[in-house]
């Protein structure tokens, strides 16, 4: 038989020389519920019953052992699985061929107190009660258990100093991954780190951003919830509340239920053990709290103990992660036949053996399950227990140097630390096809089924698989859900919504509500010129320079390019008046040409009159260059044409004014002025004044010509396409020169207004220049303050107004006489020599 070394705490150094260590038993010995001797022994701690009855603690007599009742079917099945696996190994010719495995299975009643008592009994062994010496060695090579995380923490901390390997089939607390605190702990289930993160992923997958959370107030619940909360924060999920309670705290449970009633979250993460879940279910049923989407964990999501008359009303549609079901071949028959015949204590002949202190009365509740195996296909932890037993067997197989034909070296001395190291190296495949190995934390790879509480056609509750999570796969393949197969809370086919605030549509952004989680926000419309083209956008994006937001603020569109066009009403009106002015001027020219020999046309140099009419026609027509889409050529043409034609026009008026003055000066005795300002000099003066303006325009176009410019400063939503002046000095010089000539003309005409004549043209020139100067003085502030195309409209209006002023003031009186008063169109009347009617 294999020999054991010291387990960790030596007692020999406390013995006196030549003296054996003595002990005295203080309490009643605790015996295993089910046991069997073997060459090597494996211990086990399972909650085979669930209700613990405490003895009297009055200390008037020796306390009795704790008693347990109410069979926990899941705990009983894992015990049977362990025995089944050991029987398989003992009958195997390839695994530990000549070594028999014994077992000692203790019932913990789901109680930490009983679990601690059973742990001490396992470590001491039954020989402790029978002998009077203690050699300080544990009789076990490994312990299978516990099933709950908190109890497993106690077990591992207790056995840790003695380096006894502990292999748990269902303790999932992430805290147990700490190899420094639990160096000899292993588990055939994944850490809750994966399950907790997967819970956050499933919440994110379904678009729930507002959830509640309830967890068991123990190592399992607290550690699992901590990982979930951290992951939820990373994924942008808000937790409205996070409450916890323990199965023995009814006041905290009531507080949890009140919190659930007041909350607005429709989805709850329930990180509870099956015991706490039973308590919560009972309270929720009593309070008639329904319509909540429960997201559960492997500890309760497939627990048959939760199925009752009212459970589906509360838990119907629940989703959760469950340990994968594994079909162990032959186990369903074993639990109703071989187990009762070979392993069950009351089946043994020596029922009153003092070694076991058996009383078959304590097994009566278990005997009621003798012919029941319908639950076996749904037992999800049995496969983990099966793997745990085989993992221990494989580690012993390697340590004992077993060969299939030669057998194992029974006399080898094995230290418990060697078993721990051997467990770290195990890598095998069980008959169901699953590979078993432990990672650096002592756990196996995370593999879960996603199950959904559904009702079958006969009304029975089924845990229907609707997806899976497999951490061994690549990240994009780990999580698969068949959403179309899910039945939601209340039997609904439509996924429930659970948000603090509804999603912000495109065109808005989220604005956090003060003092509330980030998932609670208001939807603020994007500002003008900004867009958001996604749902739940945190910020609005500024449109590029030539773009602007549409009415819905969800798309950037090209800004409207604004300019004075021929097709709009304002453009049409201005074109009409421009052409009307040009046409009217042409008619006057035709009239004057037809009456060119009459005194009123010949007066004051008819040649200048026709040149003035020609320039006025150009003034009217040059306004058309200001209408339409600005181009490089149109921008240069409009300002230069305007400047040159107006100088030509004013030069003609100035020439006519000088002619009037010179004409009357020439009537004075000895005056010879007219020979210095005859027709040739008049033409030359007009040409000289115009050439100066032409020179100014040429310099302007050469140095810094006008050009098309997209003005995006005045209107944010529109682009004003305008002609930039290029050189403000050039434009000022053009206008200034026109103004200088106009002022000079006005002064001369004003001086000549009192000269005697029946038709003194100087008076009309004075009025025309007065209108001209008034228009252009008014134009400057209007031009500066008018936005966009109105700037151009103001300039066109000034051109037309001043042109019409010149046309009407200078030529209207003459046209009136030619057409309506032909009798006054005589030389005598022009010279003022016609006698008045009173004479």
PDB file of C-alpha atoms in Angstrom, residues 460-741:
ATOM      1  CA  UNK A 460     -43.923  21.991 -17.352  1.00  0.00           C
ATOM      2  CA  UNK A 461     -40.974  24.363 -16.952  1.00  0.00           C
ATOM      3  CA  UNK A 462     -37.986  23.651 -19.159  1.00  0.00           C
ATOM      4  CA  UNK A 463     -34.478  25.120 -19.122  1.00  0.00           C
ATOM      5  CA  UNK A 464     -34.108  25.620 -22.870  1.00  0.00           C
ATOM      6  CA  UNK A 465     -30.620  26.245 -24.298  1.00  0.00           C
ATOM      7  CA  UNK A 466     -30.585  29.419 -26.438  1.00  0.00           C
ATOM      8  CA  UNK A 467     -26.851  29.974 -26.832  1.00  0.00           C
ATOM      9  CA  UNK A 468     -23.423  29.400 -25.351  1.00  0.00           C
ATOM     10  CA  UNK A 469     -20.284  31.106 -24.086  1.00  0.00           C
ATOM     11  CA  UNK A 470     -16.927  29.417 -24.646  1.00  0.00           C
ATOM     12  CA  UNK A 471     -13.808  31.268 -23.468  1.00  0.00           C
ATOM     13  CA  UNK A 472     -11.565  28.842 -25.348  1.00  0.00           C
ATOM     14  CA  UNK A 473     -12.744  30.225 -28.691  1.00  0.00           C
ATOM     15  CA  UNK A 474     -11.517  33.440 -30.390  1.00  0.00           C
ATOM     16  CA  UNK A 475     -13.095  36.620 -28.928  1.00  0.00           C
ATOM     17  CA  UNK A 476     -15.508  37.132 -31.835  1.00  0.00           C
ATOM     18  CA  UNK A 477     -16.798  33.556 -31.586  1.00  0.00           C
ATOM     19  CA  UNK A 478     -17.096  33.118 -27.812  1.00  0.00           C
ATOM     20  CA  UNK A 479     -20.626  34.425 -27.341  1.00  0.00           C
ATOM     21  CA  UNK A 480     -23.484  33.082 -29.486  1.00  0.00           C
ATOM     22  CA  UNK A 481     -27.176  33.718 -28.840  1.00  0.00           C
ATOM     23  CA  UNK A 482     -30.247  32.540 -30.743  1.00  0.00           C
ATOM     24  CA  UNK A 483     -32.445  35.520 -29.896  1.00  0.00           C
ATOM     25  CA  UNK A 484     -35.363  34.215 -31.946  1.00  0.00           C
ATOM     26  CA  UNK A 485     -35.690  31.206 -29.585  1.00  0.00           C
ATOM     27  CA  UNK A 486     -35.943  33.286 -26.405  1.00  0.00           C
ATOM     28  CA  UNK A 487     -39.177  33.685 -24.471  1.00  0.00           C
ATOM     29  CA  UNK A 488     -39.057  36.856 -22.392  1.00  0.00           C
ATOM     30  CA  UNK A 489     -40.553  37.666 -19.011  1.00  0.00           C
ATOM     31  CA  UNK A 490     -44.291  37.161 -18.842  1.00  0.00           C
ATOM     32  CA  UNK A 491     -44.145  34.835 -21.863  1.00  0.00           C
ATOM     33  CA  UNK A 492     -43.621  37.777 -24.207  1.00  0.00           C
ATOM     34  CA  UNK A 493     -41.965  37.366 -27.605  1.00  0.00           C
ATOM     35  CA  UNK A 494     -40.747  40.962 -27.664  1.00  0.00           C
ATOM     36  CA  UNK A 495     -37.583  41.884 -25.800  1.00  0.00           C
ATOM     37  CA  UNK A 496     -38.257  44.150 -22.798  1.00  0.00           C
ATOM     38  CA  UNK A 497     -36.705  47.609 -22.629  1.00  0.00           C
ATOM     39  CA  UNK A 498     -34.701  48.716 -19.638  1.00  0.00           C
ATOM     40  CA  UNK A 499     -33.197  52.151 -19.995  1.00  0.00           C
ATOM     41  CA  UNK A 500     -33.022  55.167 -17.719  1.00  0.00           C
ATOM     42  CA  UNK A 501     -33.507  57.479 -20.688  1.00  0.00           C
ATOM     43  CA  UNK A 502     -34.738  56.663 -24.169  1.00  0.00           C
ATOM     44  CA  UNK A 503     -32.178  56.663 -26.946  1.00  0.00           C
ATOM     45  CA  UNK A 504     -31.317  60.036 -28.427  1.00  0.00           C
ATOM     46  CA  UNK A 505     -32.126  59.994 -32.150  1.00  0.00           C
ATOM     47  CA  UNK A 506     -29.740  61.321 -34.782  1.00  0.00           C
ATOM     48  CA  UNK A 507     -29.729  65.080 -34.716  1.00  0.00           C
ATOM     49  CA  UNK A 508     -29.409  65.223 -30.932  1.00  0.00           C
ATOM     50  CA  UNK A 509     -26.741  64.616 -28.334  1.00  0.00           C
ATOM     51  CA  UNK A 510     -26.805  63.229 -24.828  1.00  0.00           C
ATOM     52  CA  UNK A 511     -26.546  65.660 -21.911  1.00  0.00           C
ATOM     53  CA  UNK A 512     -26.033  64.005 -18.518  1.00  0.00           C
ATOM     54  CA  UNK A 513     -28.563  64.732 -15.811  1.00  0.00           C
ATOM     55  CA  UNK A 514     -26.909  66.297 -12.810  1.00  0.00           C
ATOM     56  CA  UNK A 515     -26.349  63.915  -9.924  1.00  0.00           C
ATOM     57  CA  UNK A 516     -27.516  60.823 -11.834  1.00  0.00           C
ATOM     58  CA  UNK A 517     -25.668  57.988 -13.604  1.00  0.00           C
ATOM     59  CA  UNK A 518     -24.367  58.545 -17.109  1.00  0.00           C
ATOM     60  CA  UNK A 519     -27.199  56.427 -18.535  1.00  0.00           C
ATOM     61  CA  UNK A 520     -29.671  59.066 -17.372  1.00  0.00           C
ATOM     62  CA  UNK A 521     -29.545  61.963 -19.770  1.00  0.00           C
ATOM     63  CA  UNK A 522     -31.564  64.464 -21.756  1.00  0.00           C
ATOM     64  CA  UNK A 523     -31.549  64.632 -25.538  1.00  0.00           C
ATOM     65  CA  UNK A 524     -30.400  68.075 -26.653  1.00  0.00           C
ATOM     66  CA  UNK A 525     -30.825  69.077 -30.313  1.00  0.00           C
ATOM     67  CA  UNK A 526     -27.565  69.835 -32.084  1.00  0.00           C
ATOM     68  CA  UNK A 527     -26.777  73.492 -32.616  1.00  0.00           C
ATOM     69  CA  UNK A 528     -27.021  75.074 -36.053  1.00  0.00           C
ATOM     70  CA  UNK A 529     -24.187  73.877 -38.243  1.00  0.00           C
ATOM     71  CA  UNK A 530     -23.665  70.714 -36.157  1.00  0.00           C
ATOM     72  CA  UNK A 531     -24.937  67.183 -36.733  1.00  0.00           C
ATOM     73  CA  UNK A 532     -25.071  63.770 -35.116  1.00  0.00           C
ATOM     74  CA  UNK A 533     -25.718  60.877 -37.486  1.00  0.00           C
ATOM     75  CA  UNK A 534     -25.723  58.169 -34.830  1.00  0.00           C
ATOM     76  CA  UNK A 535     -28.121  57.130 -32.124  1.00  0.00           C
ATOM     77  CA  UNK A 536     -27.034  58.120 -28.600  1.00  0.00           C
ATOM     78  CA  UNK A 537     -24.281  60.424 -29.793  1.00  0.00           C
ATOM     79  CA  UNK A 538     -22.323  62.055 -26.976  1.00  0.00           C
ATOM     80  CA  UNK A 539     -21.297  65.044 -29.078  1.00  0.00           C
ATOM     81  CA  UNK A 540     -22.434  66.834 -32.179  1.00  0.00           C
ATOM     82  CA  UNK A 541     -19.949  67.235 -35.003  1.00  0.00           C
ATOM     83  CA  UNK A 542     -19.276  70.572 -36.656  1.00  0.00           C
ATOM     84  CA  UNK A 543     -19.980  70.581 -40.388  1.00  0.00           C
ATOM     85  CA  UNK A 544     -17.025  71.449 -42.663  1.00  0.00           C
ATOM     86  CA  UNK A 545     -16.707  75.032 -43.912  1.00  0.00           C
ATOM     87  CA  UNK A 546     -18.855  74.816 -47.046  1.00  0.00           C
ATOM     88  CA  UNK A 547     -21.475  72.560 -45.435  1.00  0.00           C
ATOM     89  CA  UNK A 548     -24.361  73.202 -43.076  1.00  0.00           C
ATOM     90  CA  UNK A 549     -26.690  70.992 -41.093  1.00  0.00           C
ATOM     91  CA  UNK A 550     -30.018  70.010 -42.582  1.00  0.00           C
ATOM     92  CA  UNK A 551     -33.307  70.599 -40.764  1.00  0.00           C
ATOM     93  CA  UNK A 552     -33.069  67.247 -38.948  1.00  0.00           C
ATOM     94  CA  UNK A 553     -29.449  67.976 -37.894  1.00  0.00           C
ATOM     95  CA  UNK A 554     -28.407  64.476 -38.989  1.00  0.00           C
ATOM     96  CA  UNK A 555     -26.590  65.299 -42.220  1.00  0.00           C
ATOM     97  CA  UNK A 556     -24.238  67.966 -43.516  1.00  0.00           C
ATOM     98  CA  UNK A 557     -25.457  69.440 -46.782  1.00  0.00           C
ATOM     99  CA  UNK A 558     -23.803  71.968 -49.051  1.00  0.00           C
ATOM    100  CA  UNK A 559     -24.608  75.522 -47.997  1.00  0.00           C
ATOM    101  CA  UNK A 560     -26.877  77.528 -50.280  1.00  0.00           C
ATOM    102  CA  UNK A 561     -24.703  79.726 -52.464  1.00  0.00           C
ATOM    103  CA  UNK A 562     -26.317  83.165 -52.435  1.00  0.00           C
ATOM    104  CA  UNK A 563     -25.896  85.794 -55.139  1.00  0.00           C
ATOM    105  CA  UNK A 564     -28.175  88.153 -57.022  1.00  0.00           C
ATOM    106  CA  UNK A 565     -29.495  86.085 -59.906  1.00  0.00           C
ATOM    107  CA  UNK A 566     -31.485  86.953 -63.002  1.00  0.00           C
ATOM    108  CA  UNK A 567     -34.278  84.549 -62.008  1.00  0.00           C
ATOM    109  CA  UNK A 568     -35.248  85.955 -58.605  1.00  0.00           C
ATOM    110  CA  UNK A 569     -37.767  88.737 -58.172  1.00  0.00           C
ATOM    111  CA  UNK A 570     -35.248  91.365 -57.130  1.00  0.00           C
ATOM    112  CA  UNK A 571     -32.979  90.544 -60.054  1.00  0.00           C
ATOM    113  CA  UNK A 572     -35.891  90.669 -62.508  1.00  0.00           C
ATOM    114  CA  UNK A 573     -37.020  94.079 -61.201  1.00  0.00           C
ATOM    115  CA  UNK A 574     -33.522  95.530 -61.446  1.00  0.00           C
ATOM    116  CA  UNK A 575     -33.030  94.105 -64.951  1.00  0.00           C
ATOM    117  CA  UNK A 576     -36.356  95.652 -65.959  1.00  0.00           C
ATOM    118  CA  UNK A 577     -35.402  99.118 -64.730  1.00  0.00           C
ATOM    119  CA  UNK A 578     -31.945  98.808 -66.223  1.00  0.00           C
ATOM    120  CA  UNK A 579     -33.297  97.928 -69.633  1.00  0.00           C
ATOM    121  CA  UNK A 580     -36.113 100.457 -69.236  1.00  0.00           C
ATOM    122  CA  UNK A 581     -33.544 103.168 -68.505  1.00  0.00           C
ATOM    123  CA  UNK A 582     -31.382 102.152 -71.430  1.00  0.00           C
ATOM    124  CA  UNK A 583     -34.416 102.038 -73.726  1.00  0.00           C
ATOM    125  CA  UNK A 584     -35.685 105.388 -72.515  1.00  0.00           C
ATOM    126  CA  UNK A 585     -32.251 106.912 -73.071  1.00  0.00           C
ATOM    127  CA  UNK A 586     -32.177 105.466 -76.573  1.00  0.00           C
ATOM    128  CA  UNK A 587     -35.600 106.991 -77.297  1.00  0.00           C
ATOM    129  CA  UNK A 588     -34.392 110.390 -76.108  1.00  0.00           C
ATOM    130  CA  UNK A 589     -31.349 110.016 -78.323  1.00  0.00           C
ATOM    131  CA  UNK A 590     -33.586 109.170 -81.278  1.00  0.00           C
ATOM    132  CA  UNK A 591     -35.813 112.160 -80.494  1.00  0.00           C
ATOM    133  CA  UNK A 592     -32.837 114.457 -80.254  1.00  0.00           C
ATOM    134  CA  UNK A 593     -31.417 113.121 -83.486  1.00  0.00           C
ATOM    135  CA  UNK A 594     -34.675 113.722 -85.271  1.00  0.00           C
ATOM    136  CA  UNK A 595     -34.691 117.309 -83.927  1.00  0.00           C
ATOM    137  CA  UNK A 596     -30.983 117.878 -84.196  1.00  0.00           C
ATOM    138  CA  UNK A 597     -31.438 121.088 -86.151  1.00  0.00           C
ATOM    139  CA  UNK A 598     -33.738 122.716 -83.617  1.00  0.00           C
ATOM    140  CA  UNK A 599     -32.357 125.388 -81.312  1.00  0.00           C
ATOM    141  CA  UNK A 600     -32.966 123.491 -78.114  1.00  0.00           C
ATOM    142  CA  UNK A 601     -30.906 120.510 -79.317  1.00  0.00           C
ATOM    143  CA  UNK A 602     -28.158 122.629 -80.832  1.00  0.00           C
ATOM    144  CA  UNK A 603     -27.847 124.702 -77.643  1.00  0.00           C
ATOM    145  CA  UNK A 604     -24.901 123.895 -75.337  1.00  0.00           C
ATOM    146  CA  UNK A 605     -23.154 121.601 -77.815  1.00  0.00           C
ATOM    147  CA  UNK A 606     -25.395 118.902 -79.197  1.00  0.00           C
ATOM    148  CA  UNK A 607     -22.346 116.699 -79.625  1.00  0.00           C
ATOM    149  CA  UNK A 608     -21.908 116.544 -75.841  1.00  0.00           C
ATOM    150  CA  UNK A 609     -25.619 115.837 -75.468  1.00  0.00           C
ATOM    151  CA  UNK A 610     -25.400 112.780 -77.717  1.00  0.00           C
ATOM    152  CA  UNK A 611     -22.205 111.635 -75.973  1.00  0.00           C
ATOM    153  CA  UNK A 612     -23.964 112.060 -72.609  1.00  0.00           C
ATOM    154  CA  UNK A 613     -26.911 110.014 -73.814  1.00  0.00           C
ATOM    155  CA  UNK A 614     -24.540 107.307 -75.017  1.00  0.00           C
ATOM    156  CA  UNK A 615     -22.739 107.226 -71.655  1.00  0.00           C
ATOM    157  CA  UNK A 616     -26.059 107.107 -69.796  1.00  0.00           C
ATOM    158  CA  UNK A 617     -27.072 104.115 -71.891  1.00  0.00           C
ATOM    159  CA  UNK A 618     -23.818 102.421 -70.869  1.00  0.00           C
ATOM    160  CA  UNK A 619     -24.462 103.340 -67.225  1.00  0.00           C
ATOM    161  CA  UNK A 620     -27.871 101.657 -67.366  1.00  0.00           C
ATOM    162  CA  UNK A 621     -26.467  98.588 -69.088  1.00  0.00           C
ATOM    163  CA  UNK A 622     -23.393  98.224 -66.841  1.00  0.00           C
ATOM    164  CA  UNK A 623     -25.729  97.488 -63.935  1.00  0.00           C
ATOM    165  CA  UNK A 624     -26.495  94.182 -65.661  1.00  0.00           C
ATOM    166  CA  UNK A 625     -22.919  93.027 -65.024  1.00  0.00           C
ATOM    167  CA  UNK A 626     -23.679  93.091 -61.291  1.00  0.00           C
ATOM    168  CA  UNK A 627     -26.434  90.493 -61.695  1.00  0.00           C
ATOM    169  CA  UNK A 628     -25.693  86.771 -62.065  1.00  0.00           C
ATOM    170  CA  UNK A 629     -23.097  84.381 -60.636  1.00  0.00           C
ATOM    171  CA  UNK A 630     -19.843  86.240 -60.016  1.00  0.00           C
ATOM    172  CA  UNK A 631     -16.911  85.039 -62.095  1.00  0.00           C
ATOM    173  CA  UNK A 632     -13.377  86.276 -62.407  1.00  0.00           C
ATOM    174  CA  UNK A 633     -14.169  88.226 -65.581  1.00  0.00           C
ATOM    175  CA  UNK A 634     -17.536  89.573 -64.436  1.00  0.00           C
ATOM    176  CA  UNK A 635     -16.007  90.865 -61.196  1.00  0.00           C
ATOM    177  CA  UNK A 636     -13.349  92.831 -63.109  1.00  0.00           C
ATOM    178  CA  UNK A 637     -15.835  94.048 -65.707  1.00  0.00           C
ATOM    179  CA  UNK A 638     -18.563  95.271 -63.369  1.00  0.00           C
ATOM    180  CA  UNK A 639     -16.423  97.685 -61.367  1.00  0.00           C
ATOM    181  CA  UNK A 640     -14.286  98.988 -64.222  1.00  0.00           C
ATOM    182  CA  UNK A 641     -17.284  99.410 -66.563  1.00  0.00           C
ATOM    183  CA  UNK A 642     -19.160 101.224 -63.821  1.00  0.00           C
ATOM    184  CA  UNK A 643     -16.226 103.526 -63.069  1.00  0.00           C
ATOM    185  CA  UNK A 644     -15.385 104.398 -66.668  1.00  0.00           C
ATOM    186  CA  UNK A 645     -18.983 104.911 -67.904  1.00  0.00           C
ATOM    187  CA  UNK A 646     -19.862 107.142 -64.973  1.00  0.00           C
ATOM    188  CA  UNK A 647     -16.724 109.242 -65.441  1.00  0.00           C
ATOM    189  CA  UNK A 648     -17.617 109.549 -69.126  1.00  0.00           C
ATOM    190  CA  UNK A 649     -21.106 110.634 -68.132  1.00  0.00           C
ATOM    191  CA  UNK A 650     -19.959 113.160 -65.514  1.00  0.00           C
ATOM    192  CA  UNK A 651     -17.278 114.448 -67.880  1.00  0.00           C
ATOM    193  CA  UNK A 652     -19.943 115.220 -70.439  1.00  0.00           C
ATOM    194  CA  UNK A 653     -22.085 116.995 -67.838  1.00  0.00           C
ATOM    195  CA  UNK A 654     -19.016 118.876 -66.643  1.00  0.00           C
ATOM    196  CA  UNK A 655     -18.250 119.890 -70.233  1.00  0.00           C
ATOM    197  CA  UNK A 656     -21.803 121.140 -70.722  1.00  0.00           C
ATOM    198  CA  UNK A 657     -21.572 123.122 -67.504  1.00  0.00           C
ATOM    199  CA  UNK A 658     -18.334 124.752 -68.571  1.00  0.00           C
ATOM    200  CA  UNK A 659     -19.898 125.537 -71.972  1.00  0.00           C
ATOM    201  CA  UNK A 660     -22.779 127.345 -70.236  1.00  0.00           C
ATOM    202  CA  UNK A 661     -20.396 129.424 -68.158  1.00  0.00           C
ATOM    203  CA  UNK A 662     -18.110 130.190 -71.078  1.00  0.00           C
ATOM    204  CA  UNK A 663     -21.056 131.100 -73.303  1.00  0.00           C
ATOM    205  CA  UNK A 664     -22.226 133.823 -70.993  1.00  0.00           C
ATOM    206  CA  UNK A 665     -18.668 134.993 -70.286  1.00  0.00           C
ATOM    207  CA  UNK A 666     -18.164 135.341 -74.025  1.00  0.00           C
ATOM    208  CA  UNK A 667     -21.021 137.936 -74.255  1.00  0.00           C
ATOM    209  CA  UNK A 668     -19.041 140.340 -72.163  1.00  0.00           C
ATOM    210  CA  UNK A 669     -17.223 143.132 -74.098  1.00  0.00           C
ATOM    211  CA  UNK A 670     -13.621 142.209 -75.029  1.00  0.00           C
ATOM    212  CA  UNK A 671     -14.031 138.537 -73.967  1.00  0.00           C
ATOM    213  CA  UNK A 672     -12.401 135.921 -76.166  1.00  0.00           C
ATOM    214  CA  UNK A 673     -13.049 132.919 -73.879  1.00  0.00           C
ATOM    215  CA  UNK A 674     -14.897 130.667 -76.312  1.00  0.00           C
ATOM    216  CA  UNK A 675     -11.928 130.285 -78.563  1.00  0.00           C
ATOM    217  CA  UNK A 676     -10.173 128.540 -75.663  1.00  0.00           C
ATOM    218  CA  UNK A 677     -13.112 126.172 -75.065  1.00  0.00           C
ATOM    219  CA  UNK A 678     -14.491 125.352 -78.387  1.00  0.00           C
ATOM    220  CA  UNK A 679     -15.811 121.926 -79.547  1.00  0.00           C
ATOM    221  CA  UNK A 680     -12.332 120.498 -79.889  1.00  0.00           C
ATOM    222  CA  UNK A 681     -11.377 121.482 -76.367  1.00  0.00           C
ATOM    223  CA  UNK A 682     -14.684 120.108 -75.072  1.00  0.00           C
ATOM    224  CA  UNK A 683     -14.043 116.711 -76.681  1.00  0.00           C
ATOM    225  CA  UNK A 684     -10.468 116.764 -75.422  1.00  0.00           C
ATOM    226  CA  UNK A 685     -11.551 117.515 -71.839  1.00  0.00           C
ATOM    227  CA  UNK A 686     -14.035 114.614 -71.859  1.00  0.00           C
ATOM    228  CA  UNK A 687     -11.350 112.339 -73.215  1.00  0.00           C
ATOM    229  CA  UNK A 688      -8.769 113.528 -70.672  1.00  0.00           C
ATOM    230  CA  UNK A 689     -11.128 113.094 -67.694  1.00  0.00           C
ATOM    231  CA  UNK A 690     -12.097 109.605 -68.912  1.00  0.00           C
ATOM    232  CA  UNK A 691      -8.500 108.505 -69.553  1.00  0.00           C
ATOM    233  CA  UNK A 692      -7.598 109.323 -65.954  1.00  0.00           C
ATOM    234  CA  UNK A 693     -10.304 106.912 -64.777  1.00  0.00           C
ATOM    235  CA  UNK A 694      -9.134 104.325 -67.325  1.00  0.00           C
ATOM    236  CA  UNK A 695      -5.616 104.636 -65.930  1.00  0.00           C
ATOM    237  CA  UNK A 696      -6.890 104.178 -62.360  1.00  0.00           C
ATOM    238  CA  UNK A 697      -8.819 101.049 -63.417  1.00  0.00           C
ATOM    239  CA  UNK A 698      -5.830  99.596 -65.261  1.00  0.00           C
ATOM    240  CA  UNK A 699      -3.621 100.055 -62.202  1.00  0.00           C
ATOM    241  CA  UNK A 700      -6.334  98.473 -60.018  1.00  0.00           C
ATOM    242  CA  UNK A 701      -6.719  95.451 -62.289  1.00  0.00           C
ATOM    243  CA  UNK A 702      -2.979  95.046 -62.559  1.00  0.00           C
ATOM    244  CA  UNK A 703      -2.055  95.295 -58.880  1.00  0.00           C
ATOM    245  CA  UNK A 704      -5.019  93.636 -57.109  1.00  0.00           C
ATOM    246  CA  UNK A 705      -8.077  93.001 -59.280  1.00  0.00           C
ATOM    247  CA  UNK A 706     -11.532  92.075 -57.968  1.00  0.00           C
ATOM    248  CA  UNK A 707     -12.197  88.339 -57.768  1.00  0.00           C
ATOM    249  CA  UNK A 708     -15.048  85.955 -56.792  1.00  0.00           C
ATOM    250  CA  UNK A 709     -15.088  85.274 -53.056  1.00  0.00           C
ATOM    251  CA  UNK A 710     -17.126  82.872 -50.910  1.00  0.00           C
ATOM    252  CA  UNK A 711     -18.095  84.845 -47.842  1.00  0.00           C
ATOM    253  CA  UNK A 712     -19.017  82.435 -45.007  1.00  0.00           C
ATOM    254  CA  UNK A 713     -18.719  84.907 -42.139  1.00  0.00           C
ATOM    255  CA  UNK A 714     -21.904  86.900 -42.484  1.00  0.00           C
ATOM    256  CA  UNK A 715     -24.362  84.019 -42.790  1.00  0.00           C
ATOM    257  CA  UNK A 716     -23.410  80.726 -41.143  1.00  0.00           C
ATOM    258  CA  UNK A 717     -25.995  78.759 -43.083  1.00  0.00           C
ATOM    259  CA  UNK A 718     -25.346  80.358 -46.488  1.00  0.00           C
ATOM    260  CA  UNK A 719     -22.326  81.125 -48.640  1.00  0.00           C
ATOM    261  CA  UNK A 720     -22.430  84.621 -50.088  1.00  0.00           C
ATOM    262  CA  UNK A 721     -20.749  84.487 -53.473  1.00  0.00           C
ATOM    263  CA  UNK A 722     -19.568  88.035 -54.019  1.00  0.00           C
ATOM    264  CA  UNK A 723     -16.920  89.977 -55.807  1.00  0.00           C
ATOM    265  CA  UNK A 724     -14.152  90.872 -53.434  1.00  0.00           C
ATOM    266  CA  UNK A 725     -12.733  94.299 -54.243  1.00  0.00           C
ATOM    267  CA  UNK A 726      -9.188  93.000 -54.258  1.00  0.00           C
ATOM    268  CA  UNK A 727      -7.789  96.436 -53.489  1.00  0.00           C
ATOM    269  CA  UNK A 728      -9.994  98.662 -51.363  1.00  0.00           C
ATOM    270  CA  UNK A 729      -7.745 101.578 -52.319  1.00  0.00           C
ATOM    271  CA  UNK A 730      -8.427 100.930 -55.999  1.00  0.00           C
ATOM    272  CA  UNK A 731     -12.184 100.896 -55.476  1.00  0.00           C
ATOM    273  CA  UNK A 732     -11.962 104.010 -53.305  1.00  0.00           C
ATOM    274  CA  UNK A 733      -9.920 105.780 -55.992  1.00  0.00           C
ATOM    275  CA  UNK A 734     -12.534 104.949 -58.650  1.00  0.00           C
ATOM    276  CA  UNK A 735     -15.409 106.200 -56.490  1.00  0.00           C
ATOM    277  CA  UNK A 736     -13.385 109.159 -55.245  1.00  0.00           C
ATOM    278  CA  UNK A 737     -12.581 110.329 -58.742  1.00  0.00           C
ATOM    279  CA  UNK A 738     -16.250 110.057 -59.755  1.00  0.00           C
ATOM    280  CA  UNK A 739     -17.180 111.998 -56.646  1.00  0.00           C
ATOM    281  CA  UNK A 740     -14.548 114.659 -57.321  1.00  0.00           C
ATOM    282  CA  UNK A 741     -15.873 115.284 -60.834  1.00  0.00           C
TER     283      UNK A 741
END
